[in-house]
Short mmCIF file of C-alpha atoms in Angstrom, two decimals:
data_model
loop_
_atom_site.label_atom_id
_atom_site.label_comp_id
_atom_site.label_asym_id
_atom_site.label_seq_id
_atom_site.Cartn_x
_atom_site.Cartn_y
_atom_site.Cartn_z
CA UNK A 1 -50.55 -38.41 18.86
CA UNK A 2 -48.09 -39.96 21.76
CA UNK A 3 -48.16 -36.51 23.03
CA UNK A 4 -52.13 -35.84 22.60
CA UNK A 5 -52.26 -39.11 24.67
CA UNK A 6 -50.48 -37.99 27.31
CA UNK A 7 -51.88 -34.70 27.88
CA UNK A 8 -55.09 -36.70 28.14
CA UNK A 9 -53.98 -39.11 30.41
CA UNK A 10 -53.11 -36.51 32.34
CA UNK A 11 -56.51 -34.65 32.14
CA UNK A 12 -58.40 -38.11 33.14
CA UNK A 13 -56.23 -38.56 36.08
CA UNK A 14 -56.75 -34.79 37.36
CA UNK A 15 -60.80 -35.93 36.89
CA UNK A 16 -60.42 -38.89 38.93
CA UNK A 17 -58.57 -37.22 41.58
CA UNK A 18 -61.31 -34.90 41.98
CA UNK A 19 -63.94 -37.33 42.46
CA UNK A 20 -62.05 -39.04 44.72
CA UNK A 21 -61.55 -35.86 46.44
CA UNK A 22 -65.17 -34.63 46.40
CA UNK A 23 -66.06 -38.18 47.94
CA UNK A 24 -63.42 -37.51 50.79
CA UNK A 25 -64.70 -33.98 51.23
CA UNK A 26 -68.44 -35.32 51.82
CA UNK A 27 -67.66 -37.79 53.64
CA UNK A 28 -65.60 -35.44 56.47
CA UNK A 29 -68.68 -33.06 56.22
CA UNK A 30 -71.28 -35.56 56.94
CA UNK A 31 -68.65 -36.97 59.90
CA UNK A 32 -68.65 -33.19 60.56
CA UNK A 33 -72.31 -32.52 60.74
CA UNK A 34 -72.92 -35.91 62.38
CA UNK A 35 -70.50 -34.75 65.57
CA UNK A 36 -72.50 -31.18 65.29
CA UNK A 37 -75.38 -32.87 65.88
CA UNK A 38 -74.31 -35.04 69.21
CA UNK A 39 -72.88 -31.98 70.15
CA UNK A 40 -76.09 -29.90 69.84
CA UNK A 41 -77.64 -32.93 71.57
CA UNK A 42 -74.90 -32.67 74.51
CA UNK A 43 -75.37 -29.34 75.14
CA UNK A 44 -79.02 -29.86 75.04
CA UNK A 45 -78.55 -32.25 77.68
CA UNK A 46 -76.38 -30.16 79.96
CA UNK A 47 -78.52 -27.14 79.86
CA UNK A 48 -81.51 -28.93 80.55
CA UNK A 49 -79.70 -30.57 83.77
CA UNK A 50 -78.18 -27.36 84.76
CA UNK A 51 -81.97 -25.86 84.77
CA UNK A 52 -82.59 -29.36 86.63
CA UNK A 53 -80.43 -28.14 89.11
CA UNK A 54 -81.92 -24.69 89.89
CA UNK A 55 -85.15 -26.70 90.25
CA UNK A 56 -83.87 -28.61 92.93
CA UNK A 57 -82.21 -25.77 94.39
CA UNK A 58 -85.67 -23.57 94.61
CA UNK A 59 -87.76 -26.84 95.67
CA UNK A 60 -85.20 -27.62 98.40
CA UNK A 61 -85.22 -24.36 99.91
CA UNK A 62 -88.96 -24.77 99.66
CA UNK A 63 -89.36 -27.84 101.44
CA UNK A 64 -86.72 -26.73 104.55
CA UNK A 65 -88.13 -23.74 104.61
CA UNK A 66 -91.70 -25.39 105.08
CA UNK A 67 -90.21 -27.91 107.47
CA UNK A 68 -88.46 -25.37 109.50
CA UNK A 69 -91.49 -23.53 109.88
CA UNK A 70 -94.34 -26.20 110.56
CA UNK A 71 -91.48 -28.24 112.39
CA UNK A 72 -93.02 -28.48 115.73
CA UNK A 73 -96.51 -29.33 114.48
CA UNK A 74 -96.25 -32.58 115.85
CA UNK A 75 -95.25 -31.88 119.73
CA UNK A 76 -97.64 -29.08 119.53
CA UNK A 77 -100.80 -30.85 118.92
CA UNK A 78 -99.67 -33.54 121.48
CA UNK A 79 -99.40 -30.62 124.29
CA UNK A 80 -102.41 -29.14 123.62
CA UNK A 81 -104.40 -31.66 125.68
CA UNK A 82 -102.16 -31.15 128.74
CA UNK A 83 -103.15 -27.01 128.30
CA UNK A 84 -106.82 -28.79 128.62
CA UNK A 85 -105.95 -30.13 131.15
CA UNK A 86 -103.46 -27.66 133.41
CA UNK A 87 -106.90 -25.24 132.31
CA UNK A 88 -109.44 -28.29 133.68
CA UNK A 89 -107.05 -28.60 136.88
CA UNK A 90 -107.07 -24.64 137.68
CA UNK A 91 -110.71 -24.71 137.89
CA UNK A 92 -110.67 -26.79 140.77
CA UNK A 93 -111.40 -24.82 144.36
CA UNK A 94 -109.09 -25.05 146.97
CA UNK A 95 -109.68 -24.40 150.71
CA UNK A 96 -106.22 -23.48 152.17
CA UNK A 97 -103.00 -22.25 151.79
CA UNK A 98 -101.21 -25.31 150.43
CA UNK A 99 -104.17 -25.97 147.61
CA UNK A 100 -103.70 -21.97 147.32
CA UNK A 101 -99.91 -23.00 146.91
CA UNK A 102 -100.31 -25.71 144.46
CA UNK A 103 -102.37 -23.73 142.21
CA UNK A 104 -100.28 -20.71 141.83
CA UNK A 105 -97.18 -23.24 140.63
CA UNK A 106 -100.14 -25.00 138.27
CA UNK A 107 -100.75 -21.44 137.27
CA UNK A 108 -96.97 -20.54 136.41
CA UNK A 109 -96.60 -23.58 134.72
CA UNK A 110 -99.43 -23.05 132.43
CA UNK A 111 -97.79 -19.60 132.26
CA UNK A 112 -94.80 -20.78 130.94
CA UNK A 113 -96.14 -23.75 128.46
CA UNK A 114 -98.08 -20.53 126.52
CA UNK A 115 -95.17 -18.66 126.63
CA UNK A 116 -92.73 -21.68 125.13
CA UNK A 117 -95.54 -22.34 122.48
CA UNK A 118 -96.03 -18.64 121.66
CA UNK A 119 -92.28 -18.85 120.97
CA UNK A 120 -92.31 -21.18 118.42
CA UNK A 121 -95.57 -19.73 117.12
CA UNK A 122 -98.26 -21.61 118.42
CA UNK A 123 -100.94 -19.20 119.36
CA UNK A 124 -104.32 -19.47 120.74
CA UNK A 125 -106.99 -19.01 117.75
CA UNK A 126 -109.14 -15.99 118.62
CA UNK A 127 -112.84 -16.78 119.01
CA UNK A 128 -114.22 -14.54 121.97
CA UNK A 129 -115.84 -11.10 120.03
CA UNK A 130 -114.91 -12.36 116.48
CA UNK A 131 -117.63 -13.68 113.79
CA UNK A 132 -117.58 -17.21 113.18
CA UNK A 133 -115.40 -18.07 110.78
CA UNK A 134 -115.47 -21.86 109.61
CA UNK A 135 -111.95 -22.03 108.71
CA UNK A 136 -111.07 -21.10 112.80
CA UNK A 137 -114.01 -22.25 114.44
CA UNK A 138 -116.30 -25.09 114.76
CA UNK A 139 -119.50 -25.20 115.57
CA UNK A 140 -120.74 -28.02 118.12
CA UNK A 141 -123.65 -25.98 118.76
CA UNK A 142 -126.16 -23.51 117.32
CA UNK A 143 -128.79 -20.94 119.25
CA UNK A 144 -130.90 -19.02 117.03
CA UNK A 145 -130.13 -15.24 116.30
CA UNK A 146 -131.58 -12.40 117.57
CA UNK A 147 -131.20 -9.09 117.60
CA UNK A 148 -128.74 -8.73 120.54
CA UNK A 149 -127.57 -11.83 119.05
CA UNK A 150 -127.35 -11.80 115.06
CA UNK A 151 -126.23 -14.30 112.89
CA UNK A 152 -122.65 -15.94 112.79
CA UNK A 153 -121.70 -14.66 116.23
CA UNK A 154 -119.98 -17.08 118.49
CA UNK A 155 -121.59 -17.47 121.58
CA UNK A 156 -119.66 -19.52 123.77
CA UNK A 157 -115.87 -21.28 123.73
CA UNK A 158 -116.27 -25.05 124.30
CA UNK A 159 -112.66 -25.89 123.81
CA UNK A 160 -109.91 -23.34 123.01
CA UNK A 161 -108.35 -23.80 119.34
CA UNK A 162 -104.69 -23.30 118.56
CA UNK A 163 -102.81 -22.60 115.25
CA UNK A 164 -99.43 -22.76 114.33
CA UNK A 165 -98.52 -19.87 112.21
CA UNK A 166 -101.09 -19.96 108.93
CA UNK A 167 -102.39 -23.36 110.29
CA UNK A 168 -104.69 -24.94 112.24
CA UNK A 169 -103.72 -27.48 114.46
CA UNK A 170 -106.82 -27.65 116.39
CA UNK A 171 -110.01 -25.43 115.44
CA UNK A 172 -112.11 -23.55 118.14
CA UNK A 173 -114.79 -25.80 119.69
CA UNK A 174 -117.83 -23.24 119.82
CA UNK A 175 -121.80 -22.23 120.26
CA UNK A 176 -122.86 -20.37 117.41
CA UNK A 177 -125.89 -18.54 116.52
CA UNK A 178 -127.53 -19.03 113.33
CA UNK B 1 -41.47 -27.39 23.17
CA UNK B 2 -44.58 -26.33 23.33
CA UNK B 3 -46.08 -29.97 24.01
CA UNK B 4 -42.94 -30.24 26.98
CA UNK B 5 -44.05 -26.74 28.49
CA UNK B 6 -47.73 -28.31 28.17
CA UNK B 7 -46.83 -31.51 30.16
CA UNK B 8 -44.87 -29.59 32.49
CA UNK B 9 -48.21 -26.96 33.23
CA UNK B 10 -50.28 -29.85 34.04
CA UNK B 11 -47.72 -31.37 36.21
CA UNK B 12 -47.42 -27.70 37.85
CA UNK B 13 -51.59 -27.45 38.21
CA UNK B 14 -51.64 -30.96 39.46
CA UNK B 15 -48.88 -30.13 41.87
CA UNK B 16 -50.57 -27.24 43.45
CA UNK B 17 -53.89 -28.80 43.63
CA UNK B 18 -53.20 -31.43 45.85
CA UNK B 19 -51.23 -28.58 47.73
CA UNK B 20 -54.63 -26.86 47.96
CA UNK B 21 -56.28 -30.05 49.03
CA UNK B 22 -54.09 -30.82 51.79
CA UNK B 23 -54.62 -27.53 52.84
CA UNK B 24 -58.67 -27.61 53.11
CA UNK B 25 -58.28 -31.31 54.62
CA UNK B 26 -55.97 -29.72 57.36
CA UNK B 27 -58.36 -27.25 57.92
CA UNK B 28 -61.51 -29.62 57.97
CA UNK B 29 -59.58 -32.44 60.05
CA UNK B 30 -58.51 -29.02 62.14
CA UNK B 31 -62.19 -28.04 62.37
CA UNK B 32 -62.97 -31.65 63.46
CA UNK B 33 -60.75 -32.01 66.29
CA UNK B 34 -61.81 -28.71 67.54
CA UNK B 35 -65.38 -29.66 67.46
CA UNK B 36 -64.50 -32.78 68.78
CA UNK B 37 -62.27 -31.14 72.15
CA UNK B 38 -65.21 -28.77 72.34
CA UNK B 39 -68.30 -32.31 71.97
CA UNK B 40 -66.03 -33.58 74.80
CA UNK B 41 -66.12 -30.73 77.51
CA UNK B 42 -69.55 -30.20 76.85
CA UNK B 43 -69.98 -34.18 77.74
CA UNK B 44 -67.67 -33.43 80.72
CA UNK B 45 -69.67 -31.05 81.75
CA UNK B 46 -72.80 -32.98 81.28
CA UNK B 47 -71.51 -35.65 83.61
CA UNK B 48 -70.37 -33.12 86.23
CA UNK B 49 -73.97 -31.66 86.39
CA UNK B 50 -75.41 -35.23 86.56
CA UNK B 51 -73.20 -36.29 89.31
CA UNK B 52 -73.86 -32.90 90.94
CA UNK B 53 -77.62 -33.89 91.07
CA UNK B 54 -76.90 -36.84 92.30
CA UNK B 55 -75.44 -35.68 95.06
CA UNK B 56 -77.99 -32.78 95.77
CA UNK B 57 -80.65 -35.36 96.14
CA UNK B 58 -78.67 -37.47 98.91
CA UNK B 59 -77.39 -34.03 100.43
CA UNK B 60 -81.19 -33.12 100.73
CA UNK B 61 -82.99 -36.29 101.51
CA UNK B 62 -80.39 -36.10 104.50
CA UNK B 63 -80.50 -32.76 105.31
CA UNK B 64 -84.39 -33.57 105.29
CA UNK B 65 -84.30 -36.47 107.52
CA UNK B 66 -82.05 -34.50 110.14
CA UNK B 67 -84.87 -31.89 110.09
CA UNK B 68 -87.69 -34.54 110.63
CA UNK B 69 -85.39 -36.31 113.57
CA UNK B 70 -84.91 -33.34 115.56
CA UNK B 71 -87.99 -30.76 114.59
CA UNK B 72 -89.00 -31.11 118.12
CA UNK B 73 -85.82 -29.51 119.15
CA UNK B 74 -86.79 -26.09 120.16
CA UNK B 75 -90.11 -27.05 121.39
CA UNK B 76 -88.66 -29.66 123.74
CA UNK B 77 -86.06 -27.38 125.17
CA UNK B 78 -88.45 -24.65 126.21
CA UNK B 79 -91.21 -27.40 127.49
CA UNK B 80 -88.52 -28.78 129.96
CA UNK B 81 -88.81 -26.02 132.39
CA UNK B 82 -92.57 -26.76 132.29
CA UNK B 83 -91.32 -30.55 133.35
CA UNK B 84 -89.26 -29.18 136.16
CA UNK B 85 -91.71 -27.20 137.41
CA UNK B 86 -94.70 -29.46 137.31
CA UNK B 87 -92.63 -32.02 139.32
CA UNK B 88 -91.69 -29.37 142.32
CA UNK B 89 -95.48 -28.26 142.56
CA UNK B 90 -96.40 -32.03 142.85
CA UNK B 91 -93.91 -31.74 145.47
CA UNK B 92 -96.42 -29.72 147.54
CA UNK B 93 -98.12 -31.09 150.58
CA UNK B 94 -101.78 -30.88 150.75
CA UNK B 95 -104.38 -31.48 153.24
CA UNK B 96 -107.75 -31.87 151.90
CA UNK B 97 -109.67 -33.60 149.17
CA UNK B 98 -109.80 -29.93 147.13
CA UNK B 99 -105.90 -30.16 147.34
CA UNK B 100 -105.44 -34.04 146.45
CA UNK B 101 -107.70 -33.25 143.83
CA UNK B 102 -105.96 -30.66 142.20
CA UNK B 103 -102.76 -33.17 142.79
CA UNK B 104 -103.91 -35.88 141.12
CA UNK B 105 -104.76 -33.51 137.78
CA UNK B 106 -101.54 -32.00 138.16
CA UNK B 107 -99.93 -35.54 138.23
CA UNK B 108 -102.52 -36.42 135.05
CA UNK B 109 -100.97 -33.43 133.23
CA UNK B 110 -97.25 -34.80 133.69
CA UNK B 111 -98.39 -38.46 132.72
CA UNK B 112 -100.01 -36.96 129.44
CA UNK B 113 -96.92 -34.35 128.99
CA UNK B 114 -94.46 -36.81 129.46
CA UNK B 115 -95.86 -39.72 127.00
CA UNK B 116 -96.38 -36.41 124.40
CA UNK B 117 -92.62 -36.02 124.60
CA UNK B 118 -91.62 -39.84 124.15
CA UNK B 119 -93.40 -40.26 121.19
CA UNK B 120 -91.42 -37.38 120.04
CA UNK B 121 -88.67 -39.24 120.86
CA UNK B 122 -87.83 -36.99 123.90
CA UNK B 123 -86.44 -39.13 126.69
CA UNK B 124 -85.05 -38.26 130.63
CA UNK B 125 -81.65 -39.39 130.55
CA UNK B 126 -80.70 -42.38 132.97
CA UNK B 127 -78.66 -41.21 135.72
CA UNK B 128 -79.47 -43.24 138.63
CA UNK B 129 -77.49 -46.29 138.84
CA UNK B 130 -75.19 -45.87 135.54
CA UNK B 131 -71.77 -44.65 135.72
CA UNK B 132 -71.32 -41.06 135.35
CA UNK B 133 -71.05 -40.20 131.21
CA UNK B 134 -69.83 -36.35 130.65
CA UNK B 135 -71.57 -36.09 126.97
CA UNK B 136 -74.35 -37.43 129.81
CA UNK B 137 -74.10 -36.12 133.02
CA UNK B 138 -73.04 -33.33 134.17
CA UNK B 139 -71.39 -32.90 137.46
CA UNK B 140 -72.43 -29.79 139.67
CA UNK B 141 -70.60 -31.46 142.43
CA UNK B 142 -68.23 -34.11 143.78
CA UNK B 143 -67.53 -36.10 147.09
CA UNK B 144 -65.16 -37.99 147.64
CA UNK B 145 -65.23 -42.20 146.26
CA UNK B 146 -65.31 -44.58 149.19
CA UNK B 147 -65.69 -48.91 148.96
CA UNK B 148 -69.11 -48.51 148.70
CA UNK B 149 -69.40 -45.53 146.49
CA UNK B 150 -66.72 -46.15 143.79
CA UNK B 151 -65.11 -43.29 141.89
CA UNK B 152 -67.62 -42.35 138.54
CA UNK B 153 -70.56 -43.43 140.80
CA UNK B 154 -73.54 -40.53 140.72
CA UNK B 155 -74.54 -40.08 144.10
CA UNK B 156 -77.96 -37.65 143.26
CA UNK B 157 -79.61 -36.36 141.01
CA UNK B 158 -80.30 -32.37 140.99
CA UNK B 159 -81.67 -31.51 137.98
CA UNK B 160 -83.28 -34.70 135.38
CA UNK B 161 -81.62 -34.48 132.19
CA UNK B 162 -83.55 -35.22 128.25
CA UNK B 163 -82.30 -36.28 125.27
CA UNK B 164 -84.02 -36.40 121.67
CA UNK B 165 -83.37 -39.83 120.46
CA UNK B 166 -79.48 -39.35 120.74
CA UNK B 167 -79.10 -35.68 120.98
CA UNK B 168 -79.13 -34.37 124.66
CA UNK B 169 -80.97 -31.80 125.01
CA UNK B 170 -80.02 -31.06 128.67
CA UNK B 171 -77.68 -33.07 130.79
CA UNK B 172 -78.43 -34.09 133.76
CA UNK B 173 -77.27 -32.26 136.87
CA UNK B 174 -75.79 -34.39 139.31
CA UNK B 175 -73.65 -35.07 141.93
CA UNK B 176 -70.84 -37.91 141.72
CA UNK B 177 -67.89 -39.57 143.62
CA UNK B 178 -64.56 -38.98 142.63
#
């Protein structure tokens, strides 16, 4: 009977040591799956600032690029009064050799302003022989159409427009008919 | 005997049980810590990306306020020449109303061009009565200093000189005492 005991004893303890183990076991699996799931959330975190970063990267290059290229919009649509008026100036009639002498420097200058703006892309906007196109053009004035004449044709420049690559920095003052 | 040899199996069983369990809790505590190292790099890495947009966004809101401060650059630099020679056809003598005419739109067209520029921030470089500054001036010739015209002193000015807000853009050309 002693011995029966014992070997029992000895089976309840092996029990109990095997809860307690089971207990111990869960316990380091939930701790497990607990860290897997602030790593999962980590890495979640990281990729979605890494793709944060190649946004930046493509919107940055955007934005210089657009700056780079529209950068001298501002100057441009302060000069184009003094083209007005270099133009305005050149129309005047001189008598002798030194008006003759002053316009041909007016005339260079001029000369060299379109060239400098060409340069950075700052062309005149076409509007003699073209249709009228209201995205280019517009109209201060309308004649009506005729045959020699017919609709949507531009009839006369007011006041010269001027873009800047794609965009218009001053449309193309004009007569059309209608 | 038999009982003993009993006793001595469950002993034996017990024995290599825990052996077992210390085993499978190495391996799970091993798993842990290596989940743990790799939780931590991926948080390291986190934080490096973070910090790395951080400093994109400075890098660029700089990078984007250089651009805006000096887009006028290139424009300005090619419109000087325009400057120069507006000034030396003003410089022209002229006889009759048709000629002062033409002057005074010429002189209109250099009072518009040259308020265009300053609100650009495009500015002619003092050179008359400062001391001669070589990230300034710079000097196509020298005479020698006397009492009245100390050394560093610029005597003339050949060529003006522009700057965009502190970035020269051209020096000015002059002549100084040394």
């Amino acid at each position: 009977m002693a011995e029966k005991n014992k070997h029992d004893d000895a089976e309840l303890n092996e029990e109990m040591d095997q809860e307690i183990e089971t207990t111990i076991e869960e316990n380091e699996i939930s701790e497990f799956d607990q860290l897997t799931a602030e790593f999962n959330e980590m890495e979640d975190k990281f990729l979605r600032a890494r793709a944060e970063i190649a946004n930046m990267q493509n919107r940055n290059k955007n934005e210089r690029e657009q700056l780079v290229k529209y950068r001298s919009q501002d100057l441009a649509k302060k000069i184009l009064p003094v083209i007005d008026n270099l133009e305005r100036a050149l129309a005047t009639e001189v008598n002798d050799d030194q008006g003759a002498s002053l316009k041909k420097g007016v005339e260079m200058v001029l000369e060299s302003l379109t060239v400098a703006l060409k340069e950075e892309g700052i062309t005149e906007i076409p509007a003699v022989d073209v249709v009228f196109d209201p995205n280019l053009h517009q109209a201060v004035q309308t004649i009506p159409a005729t045959d020699d004449v017919p609709t949507d044709s531009i009839v006369e420049v007011l006041q010269k427009g001027y873009q800047l690559h794609d965009r218009v920095l001053r449309p193309a003052m004009v007569i059309v008919a209608q």
